[in-house]
Coordinates of C-alpha atoms in Angstrom, one line a residue:
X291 CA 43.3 -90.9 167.1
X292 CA 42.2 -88.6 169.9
X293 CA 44.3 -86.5 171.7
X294 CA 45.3 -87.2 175.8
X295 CA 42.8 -85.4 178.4
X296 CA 43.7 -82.0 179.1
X297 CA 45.3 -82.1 182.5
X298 CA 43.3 -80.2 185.1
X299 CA 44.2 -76.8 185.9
X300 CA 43.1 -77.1 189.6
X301 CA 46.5 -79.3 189.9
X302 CA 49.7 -76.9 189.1
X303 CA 52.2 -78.9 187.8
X304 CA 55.4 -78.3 185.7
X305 CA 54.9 -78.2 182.1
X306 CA 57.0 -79.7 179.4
X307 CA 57.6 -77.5 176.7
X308 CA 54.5 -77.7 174.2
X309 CA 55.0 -79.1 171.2
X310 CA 54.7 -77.1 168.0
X311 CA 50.5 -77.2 167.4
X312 CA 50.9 -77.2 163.3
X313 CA 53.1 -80.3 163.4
X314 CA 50.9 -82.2 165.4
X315 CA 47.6 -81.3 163.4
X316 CA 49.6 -82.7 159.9
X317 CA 50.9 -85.6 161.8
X318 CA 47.5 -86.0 162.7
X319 CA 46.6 -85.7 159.1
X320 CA 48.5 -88.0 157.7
X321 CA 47.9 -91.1 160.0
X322 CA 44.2 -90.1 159.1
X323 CA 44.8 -90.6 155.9
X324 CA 46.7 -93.4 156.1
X325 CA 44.1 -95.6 158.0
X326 CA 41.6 -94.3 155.6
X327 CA 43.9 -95.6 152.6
X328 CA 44.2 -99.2 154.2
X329 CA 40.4 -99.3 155.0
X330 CA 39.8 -98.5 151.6
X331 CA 41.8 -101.1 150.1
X332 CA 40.4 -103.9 152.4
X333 CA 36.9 -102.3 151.7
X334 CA 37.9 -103.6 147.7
X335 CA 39.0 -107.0 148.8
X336 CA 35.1 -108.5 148.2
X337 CA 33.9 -111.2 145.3
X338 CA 33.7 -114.4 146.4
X339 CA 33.4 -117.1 143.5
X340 CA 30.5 -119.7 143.9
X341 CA 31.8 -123.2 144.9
X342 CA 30.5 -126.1 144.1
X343 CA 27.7 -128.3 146.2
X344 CA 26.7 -125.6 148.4
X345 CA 29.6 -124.3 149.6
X346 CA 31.0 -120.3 149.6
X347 CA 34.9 -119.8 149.5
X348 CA 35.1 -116.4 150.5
X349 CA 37.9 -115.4 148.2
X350 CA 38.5 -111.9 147.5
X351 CA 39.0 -110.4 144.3
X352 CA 40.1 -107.0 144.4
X353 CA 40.8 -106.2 140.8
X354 CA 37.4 -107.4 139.8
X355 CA 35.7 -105.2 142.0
X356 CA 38.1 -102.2 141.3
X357 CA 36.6 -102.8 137.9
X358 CA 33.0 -102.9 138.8
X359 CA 33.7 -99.8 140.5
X360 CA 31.0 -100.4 143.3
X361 CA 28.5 -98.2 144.3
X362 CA 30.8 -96.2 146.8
X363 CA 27.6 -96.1 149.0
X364 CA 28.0 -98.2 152.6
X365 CA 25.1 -100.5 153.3
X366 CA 23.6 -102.4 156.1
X367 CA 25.3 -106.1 155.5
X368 CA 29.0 -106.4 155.3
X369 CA 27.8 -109.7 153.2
X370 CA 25.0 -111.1 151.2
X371 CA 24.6 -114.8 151.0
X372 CA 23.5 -115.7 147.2
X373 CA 22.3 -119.2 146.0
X374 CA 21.3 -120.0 142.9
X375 CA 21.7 -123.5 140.5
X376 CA 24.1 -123.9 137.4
X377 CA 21.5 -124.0 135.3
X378 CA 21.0 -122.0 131.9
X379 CA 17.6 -121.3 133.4
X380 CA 19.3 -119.0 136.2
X381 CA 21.3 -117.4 133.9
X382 CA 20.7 -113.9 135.6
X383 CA 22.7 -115.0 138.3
X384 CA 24.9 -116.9 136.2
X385 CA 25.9 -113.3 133.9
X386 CA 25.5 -111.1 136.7
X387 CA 27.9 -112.7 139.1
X388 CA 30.6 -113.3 136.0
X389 CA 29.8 -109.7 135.1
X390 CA 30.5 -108.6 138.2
X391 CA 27.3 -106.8 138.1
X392 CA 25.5 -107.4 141.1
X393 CA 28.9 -106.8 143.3
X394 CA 29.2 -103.1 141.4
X395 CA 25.7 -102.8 142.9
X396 CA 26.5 -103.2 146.1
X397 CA 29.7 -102.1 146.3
X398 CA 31.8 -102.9 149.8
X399 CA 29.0 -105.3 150.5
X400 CA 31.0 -108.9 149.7
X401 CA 29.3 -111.8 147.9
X402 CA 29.3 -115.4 148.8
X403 CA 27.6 -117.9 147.2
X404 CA 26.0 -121.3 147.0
X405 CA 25.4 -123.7 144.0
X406 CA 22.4 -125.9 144.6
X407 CA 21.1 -129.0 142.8
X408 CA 17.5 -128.1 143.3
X409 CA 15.3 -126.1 145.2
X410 CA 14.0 -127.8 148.3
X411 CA 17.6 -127.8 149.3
X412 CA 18.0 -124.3 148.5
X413 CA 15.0 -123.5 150.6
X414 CA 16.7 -125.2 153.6
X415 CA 19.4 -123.3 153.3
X416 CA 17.2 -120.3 153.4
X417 CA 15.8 -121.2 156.4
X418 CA 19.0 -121.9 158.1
X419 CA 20.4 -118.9 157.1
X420 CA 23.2 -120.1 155.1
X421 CA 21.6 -118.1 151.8
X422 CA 19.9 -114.7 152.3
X423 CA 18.7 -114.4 148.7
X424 CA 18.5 -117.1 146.2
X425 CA 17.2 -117.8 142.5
X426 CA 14.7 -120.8 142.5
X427 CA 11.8 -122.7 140.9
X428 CA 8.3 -121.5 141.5
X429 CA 7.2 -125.0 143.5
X430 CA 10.0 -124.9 146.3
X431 CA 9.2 -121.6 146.9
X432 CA 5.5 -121.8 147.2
X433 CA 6.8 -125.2 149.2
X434 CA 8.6 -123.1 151.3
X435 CA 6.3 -120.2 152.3
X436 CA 3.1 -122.6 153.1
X437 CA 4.9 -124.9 155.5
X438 CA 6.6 -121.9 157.1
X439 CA 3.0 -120.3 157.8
X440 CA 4.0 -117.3 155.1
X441 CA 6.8 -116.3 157.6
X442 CA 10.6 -118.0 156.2
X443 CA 10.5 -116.0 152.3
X444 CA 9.1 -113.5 150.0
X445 CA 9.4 -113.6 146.3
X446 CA 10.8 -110.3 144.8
X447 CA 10.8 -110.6 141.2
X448 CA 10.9 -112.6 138.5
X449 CA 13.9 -114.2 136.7
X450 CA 13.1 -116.3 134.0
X451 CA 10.3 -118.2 131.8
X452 CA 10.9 -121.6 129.9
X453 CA 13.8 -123.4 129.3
X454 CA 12.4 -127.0 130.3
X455 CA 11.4 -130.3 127.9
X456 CA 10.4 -133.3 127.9
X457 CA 13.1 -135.3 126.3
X458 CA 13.2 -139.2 125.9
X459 CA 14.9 -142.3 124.3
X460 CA 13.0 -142.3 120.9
X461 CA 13.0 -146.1 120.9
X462 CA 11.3 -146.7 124.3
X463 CA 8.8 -143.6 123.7
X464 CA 7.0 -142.3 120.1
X465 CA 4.2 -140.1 121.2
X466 CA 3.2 -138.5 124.4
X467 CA 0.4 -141.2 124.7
X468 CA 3.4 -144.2 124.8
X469 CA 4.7 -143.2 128.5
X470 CA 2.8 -146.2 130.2
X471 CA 5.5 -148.1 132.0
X472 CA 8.1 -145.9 131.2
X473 CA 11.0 -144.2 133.7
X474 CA 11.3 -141.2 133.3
X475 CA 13.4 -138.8 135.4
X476 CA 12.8 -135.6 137.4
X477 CA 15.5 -133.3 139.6
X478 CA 14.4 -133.9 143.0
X479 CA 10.7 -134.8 145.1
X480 CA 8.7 -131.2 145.5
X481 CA 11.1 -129.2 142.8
X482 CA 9.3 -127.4 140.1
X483 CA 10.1 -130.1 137.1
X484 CA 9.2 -132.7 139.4
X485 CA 5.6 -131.0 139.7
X486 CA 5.1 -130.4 136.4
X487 CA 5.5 -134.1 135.6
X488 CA 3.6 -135.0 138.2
X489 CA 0.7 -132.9 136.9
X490 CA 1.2 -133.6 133.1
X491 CA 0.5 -137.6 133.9
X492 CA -2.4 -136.5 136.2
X493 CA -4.2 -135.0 133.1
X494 CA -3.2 -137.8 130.7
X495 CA -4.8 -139.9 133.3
X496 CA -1.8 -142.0 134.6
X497 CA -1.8 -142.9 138.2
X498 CA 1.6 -142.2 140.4
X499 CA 2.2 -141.5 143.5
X500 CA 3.9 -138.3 144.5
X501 CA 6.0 -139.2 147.3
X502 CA 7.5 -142.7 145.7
X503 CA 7.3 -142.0 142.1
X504 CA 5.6 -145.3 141.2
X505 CA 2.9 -145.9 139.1
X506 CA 1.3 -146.1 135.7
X507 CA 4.6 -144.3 135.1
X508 CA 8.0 -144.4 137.5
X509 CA 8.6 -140.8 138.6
X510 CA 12.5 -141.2 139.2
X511 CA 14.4 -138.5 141.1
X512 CA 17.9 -138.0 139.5
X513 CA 20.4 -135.1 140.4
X514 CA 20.8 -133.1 137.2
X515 CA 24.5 -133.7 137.0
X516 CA 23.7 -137.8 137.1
X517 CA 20.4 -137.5 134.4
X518 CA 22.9 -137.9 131.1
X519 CA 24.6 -141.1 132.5
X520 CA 21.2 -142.5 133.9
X521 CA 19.4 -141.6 130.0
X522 CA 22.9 -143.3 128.8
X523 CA 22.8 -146.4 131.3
X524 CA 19.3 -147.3 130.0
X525 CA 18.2 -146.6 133.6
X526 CA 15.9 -144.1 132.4
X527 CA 13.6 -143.9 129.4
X528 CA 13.6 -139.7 129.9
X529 CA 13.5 -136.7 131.3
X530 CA 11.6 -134.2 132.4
X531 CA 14.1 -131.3 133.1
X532 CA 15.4 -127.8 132.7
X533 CA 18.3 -126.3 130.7
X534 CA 20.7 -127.3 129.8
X535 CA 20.2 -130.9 130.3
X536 CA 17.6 -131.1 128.0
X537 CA 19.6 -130.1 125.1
X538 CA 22.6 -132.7 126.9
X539 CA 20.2 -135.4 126.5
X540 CA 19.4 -134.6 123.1
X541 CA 22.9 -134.6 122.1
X542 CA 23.4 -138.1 123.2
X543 CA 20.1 -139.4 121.1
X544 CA 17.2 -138.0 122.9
X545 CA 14.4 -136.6 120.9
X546 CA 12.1 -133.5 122.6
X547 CA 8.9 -134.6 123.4
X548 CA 6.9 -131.8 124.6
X549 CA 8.7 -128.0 125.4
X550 CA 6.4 -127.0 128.1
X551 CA 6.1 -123.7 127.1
X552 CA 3.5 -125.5 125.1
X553 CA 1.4 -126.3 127.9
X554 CA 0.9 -122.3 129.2
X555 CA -1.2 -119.4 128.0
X556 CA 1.6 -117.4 125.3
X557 CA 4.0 -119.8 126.1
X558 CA 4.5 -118.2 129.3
X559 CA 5.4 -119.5 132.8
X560 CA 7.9 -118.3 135.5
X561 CA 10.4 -120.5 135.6
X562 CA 13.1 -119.0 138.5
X563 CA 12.1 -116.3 140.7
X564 CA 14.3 -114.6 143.1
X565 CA 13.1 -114.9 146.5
X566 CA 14.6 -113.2 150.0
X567 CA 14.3 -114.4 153.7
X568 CA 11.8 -112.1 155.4
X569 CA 14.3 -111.6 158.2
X570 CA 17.1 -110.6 155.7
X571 CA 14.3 -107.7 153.9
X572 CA 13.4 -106.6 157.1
X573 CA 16.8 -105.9 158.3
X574 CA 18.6 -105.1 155.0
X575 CA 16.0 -103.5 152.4
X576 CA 19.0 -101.4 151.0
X577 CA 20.9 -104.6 150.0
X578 CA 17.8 -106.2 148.8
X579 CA 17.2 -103.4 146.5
X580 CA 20.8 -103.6 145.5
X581 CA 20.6 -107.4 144.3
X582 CA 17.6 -106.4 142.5
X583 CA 19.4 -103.3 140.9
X584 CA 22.1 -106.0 139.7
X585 CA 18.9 -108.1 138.2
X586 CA 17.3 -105.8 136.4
X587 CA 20.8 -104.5 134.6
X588 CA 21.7 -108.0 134.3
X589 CA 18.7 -109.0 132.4
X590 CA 19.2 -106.0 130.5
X591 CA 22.6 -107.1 128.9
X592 CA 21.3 -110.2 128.4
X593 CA 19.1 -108.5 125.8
X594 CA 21.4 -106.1 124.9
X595 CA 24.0 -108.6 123.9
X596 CA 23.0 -112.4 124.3
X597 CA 26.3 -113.8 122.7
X598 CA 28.5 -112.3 125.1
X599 CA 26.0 -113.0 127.8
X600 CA 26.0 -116.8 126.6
X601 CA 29.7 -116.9 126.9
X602 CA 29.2 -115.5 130.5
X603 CA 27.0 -118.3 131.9
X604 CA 28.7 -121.2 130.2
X605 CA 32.0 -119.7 131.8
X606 CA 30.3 -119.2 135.1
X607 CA 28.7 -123.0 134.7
X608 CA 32.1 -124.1 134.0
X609 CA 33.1 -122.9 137.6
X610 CA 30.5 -124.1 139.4
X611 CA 30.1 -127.4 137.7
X612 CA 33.7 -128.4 136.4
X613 CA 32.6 -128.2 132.7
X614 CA 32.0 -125.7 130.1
X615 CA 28.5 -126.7 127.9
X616 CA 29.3 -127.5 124.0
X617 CA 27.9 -125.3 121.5
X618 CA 25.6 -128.5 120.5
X619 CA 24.1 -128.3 124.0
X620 CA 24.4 -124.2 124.8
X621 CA 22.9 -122.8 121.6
X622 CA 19.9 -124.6 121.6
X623 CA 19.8 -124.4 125.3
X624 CA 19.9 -120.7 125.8
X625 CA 17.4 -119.6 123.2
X626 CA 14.6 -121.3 124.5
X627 CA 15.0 -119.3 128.1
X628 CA 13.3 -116.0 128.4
X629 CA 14.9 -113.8 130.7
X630 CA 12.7 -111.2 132.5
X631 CA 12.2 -109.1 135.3
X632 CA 8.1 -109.8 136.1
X633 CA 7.7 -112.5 137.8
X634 CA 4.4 -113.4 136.2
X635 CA 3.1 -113.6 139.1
X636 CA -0.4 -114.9 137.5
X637 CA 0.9 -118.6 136.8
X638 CA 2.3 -118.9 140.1
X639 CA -1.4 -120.0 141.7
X640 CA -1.7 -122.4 138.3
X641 CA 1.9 -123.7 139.8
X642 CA 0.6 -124.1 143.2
X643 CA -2.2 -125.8 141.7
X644 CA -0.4 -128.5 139.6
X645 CA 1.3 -129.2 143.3
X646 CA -2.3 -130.0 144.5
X647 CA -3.2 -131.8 141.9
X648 CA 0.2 -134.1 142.0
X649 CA -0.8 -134.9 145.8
X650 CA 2.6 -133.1 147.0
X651 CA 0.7 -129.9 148.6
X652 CA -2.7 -129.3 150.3
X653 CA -4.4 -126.2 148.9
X654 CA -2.1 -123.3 149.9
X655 CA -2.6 -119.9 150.8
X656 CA -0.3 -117.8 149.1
X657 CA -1.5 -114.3 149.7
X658 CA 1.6 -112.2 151.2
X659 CA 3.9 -114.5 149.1
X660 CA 5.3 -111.6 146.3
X661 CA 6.6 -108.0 148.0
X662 CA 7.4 -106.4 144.5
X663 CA 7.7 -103.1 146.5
X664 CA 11.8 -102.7 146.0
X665 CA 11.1 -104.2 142.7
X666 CA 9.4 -101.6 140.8
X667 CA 11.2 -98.9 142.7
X668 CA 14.0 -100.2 140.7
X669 CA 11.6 -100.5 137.4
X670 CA 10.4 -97.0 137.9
X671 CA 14.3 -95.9 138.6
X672 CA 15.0 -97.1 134.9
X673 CA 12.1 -96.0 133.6
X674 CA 10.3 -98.9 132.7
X675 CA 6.3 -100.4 134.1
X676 CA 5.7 -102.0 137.5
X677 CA 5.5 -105.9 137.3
X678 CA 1.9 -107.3 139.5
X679 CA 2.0 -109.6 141.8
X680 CA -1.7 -110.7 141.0
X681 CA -3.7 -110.0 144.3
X682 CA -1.2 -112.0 146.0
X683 CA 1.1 -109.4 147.8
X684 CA -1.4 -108.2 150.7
X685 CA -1.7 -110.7 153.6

């Protein structure tokens, strides 16, 4: 607190008695001290848990961050907005967030978060600003940055590879070449499953249109959370979908088709990316690089210990979508994803491309779509190689 104005000299005036100066300075002091103590303890009240459906609670969790033991630096948002699905295949998010690793990153800066279905809402939300950063499929967020001009998101890094089959009633389908007629479902119109299907019938030679999902085969967009009833119902023949409904699915009869990891050069293909709003990087590049410091450590302990990491996403899926997985569903589930930090940036054009070829997306420019810059400042911070972004970071 400051002290009163000095009164002017030019003005005589009686004087009380002054009071002792040493007991004013440690009064002082201590009130200091004591409104530092209570900003520090509401600086630990952050940690929101994610809530289901898109919508952020804003809890606070003090012990959990007292045990993260944040970063102790102040940065530029008082909050970052985090979506991401409750899908094995975002399983960064999934660990980090249980782990509490991304909030140790960035310290007093709270966490909220969103739980989407699929990614063309995800991408709304973006653009509404109700998300700042998200984890997403490859196809919503090339969606995303073409209609917006190259001016709503950037990606900045990768995520995860894998982690999605083709899985169907085995008697209604036998071989890949006995889909004619057949429904089988996808998680939204645009989303990255629903583009590989798309393109997979394309090169079989099946007719179906994009937008409807009729044809030679009927496309049928099914929320992920509704796919095992649908497969159970007989109101679809399949599914072409990520993990862990696949595995679900399988446990309830289903036979795998085709793993699409069989379909890409070394069984490679980015999966979930992390992307940012441009406006968000531009104003907050320290918080940016602090989300990406939580990735890259994340991933790490994935690696380092997968079990415990396996228990972290089922318990963060339980959260977020009501129900732990069964080990029948999780084991198989979570070893065919492949976390990673490059975002292999040099299927993403083969991605756009598939979009083309479905009829969902004219022939997009994508130059300017990765800024990897914070990225491998983190890389090079642990020691490790830059990621590329495959000519497609300069606009």
């Amino acid at each position: 607190m400051a002290p009163n104005p000095t009164p002017s000299r030019s003005i005589p005036s009686p004087r009380p008695p002054r009071p002792n100066a040493g007991r004013i300075r440690r009064r002082a002091a201590a009130a200091v001290a004591g409104l530092t103590a209570v900003a520090l303890l509401s600086a630990c009240g952050y940690g929101s848990k994610a809530a289901d459906k898109g919508s952020a609670d804003g809890s606070a969790n003090s012990a959990a961050a007292a045990a993260a033991g944040g970063s102790g630096a102040k940065l530029s948002a008082d909050t970052v907005k985090i979506g991401y699905f409750a899908n094995l295949t975002h399983g960064t998010a999934l660990v980090g967030l249980q782990e509490g690793i991304f909030q140790k990153e960035l310290g007093a800066t709270q966490v909220k978060t969103q739980v989407f279905n699929a990614g063309p809402a995800e991408i709304e939300a973006l653009n509404a600003g109700s998300i700042d950063i998200g984890w997403i499929g490859p196809s919503p967020a090339i969606n995303g940055y073409t209609k917006s001009d190259g001016k709503s998101l950037k990606i900045i890094g990768g995520s995860a590879s894998g982690g999605v089959k083709l899985v169907v009633n085995p008697d209604k389908v036998s071989s890949l070449d006995d889909l004619k007629g057949k429904r089988i479902a996808t998680p939204q119109l645009g989303n990255t499953q629903d583009v590989a299907l798309l393109n997979y019938l394309a090169g079989k030679g099946y007719k179906v249109d994009a937008a409807s999902g009729a044809g030679d085969v009927s496309v049928v967009r099914t929320d992920n959370k509704v796919t095992p009833d649908a497969y159970r119902q007989g109101s679809i023949d399949g599914a072409w979908v990520p993990e862990p409904t696949a595995s679900k699915l399988v446990t309830l009869g289903a036979k795998v088709l085709l793993n699409e990891k069989d379909v890409w050069p070394d069984k490679k293909f980015v999966i979930t990316n992390i992307i940012v709003s441009q406006k968000f990087l531009k104003e907050h590049p320290d918080v940016v690089e602090a989300v990406l410091r939580g990735s890259v450590k994340t991933n790490a302990f994935i690696k380092a210990d997968p079990d415990k990491a396996k228990a972290d996403a089922n318990e963060a899926i339980k959260k977020d979508a009501g129900n732990a997985l069964e080990p029948a569903v999780l084991d198989p589930a979570w070893q065919d994803v492949d976390f990673l930090d490059d975002p292999l940036a040099n299927t993403l054009q083969a991605e756009a491309d598939h979009a083309v070829t479905a009829g969902l997306l004219k022939k997009p420019n994508l130059n300017g779509i990765y800024d990897l810059t914070l990225l491998n400042k983190v890389l090079a911070a642990q020691g490790q190689a830059p990621v590329a972004d495959a000519g497609l970071g300069a606009k």
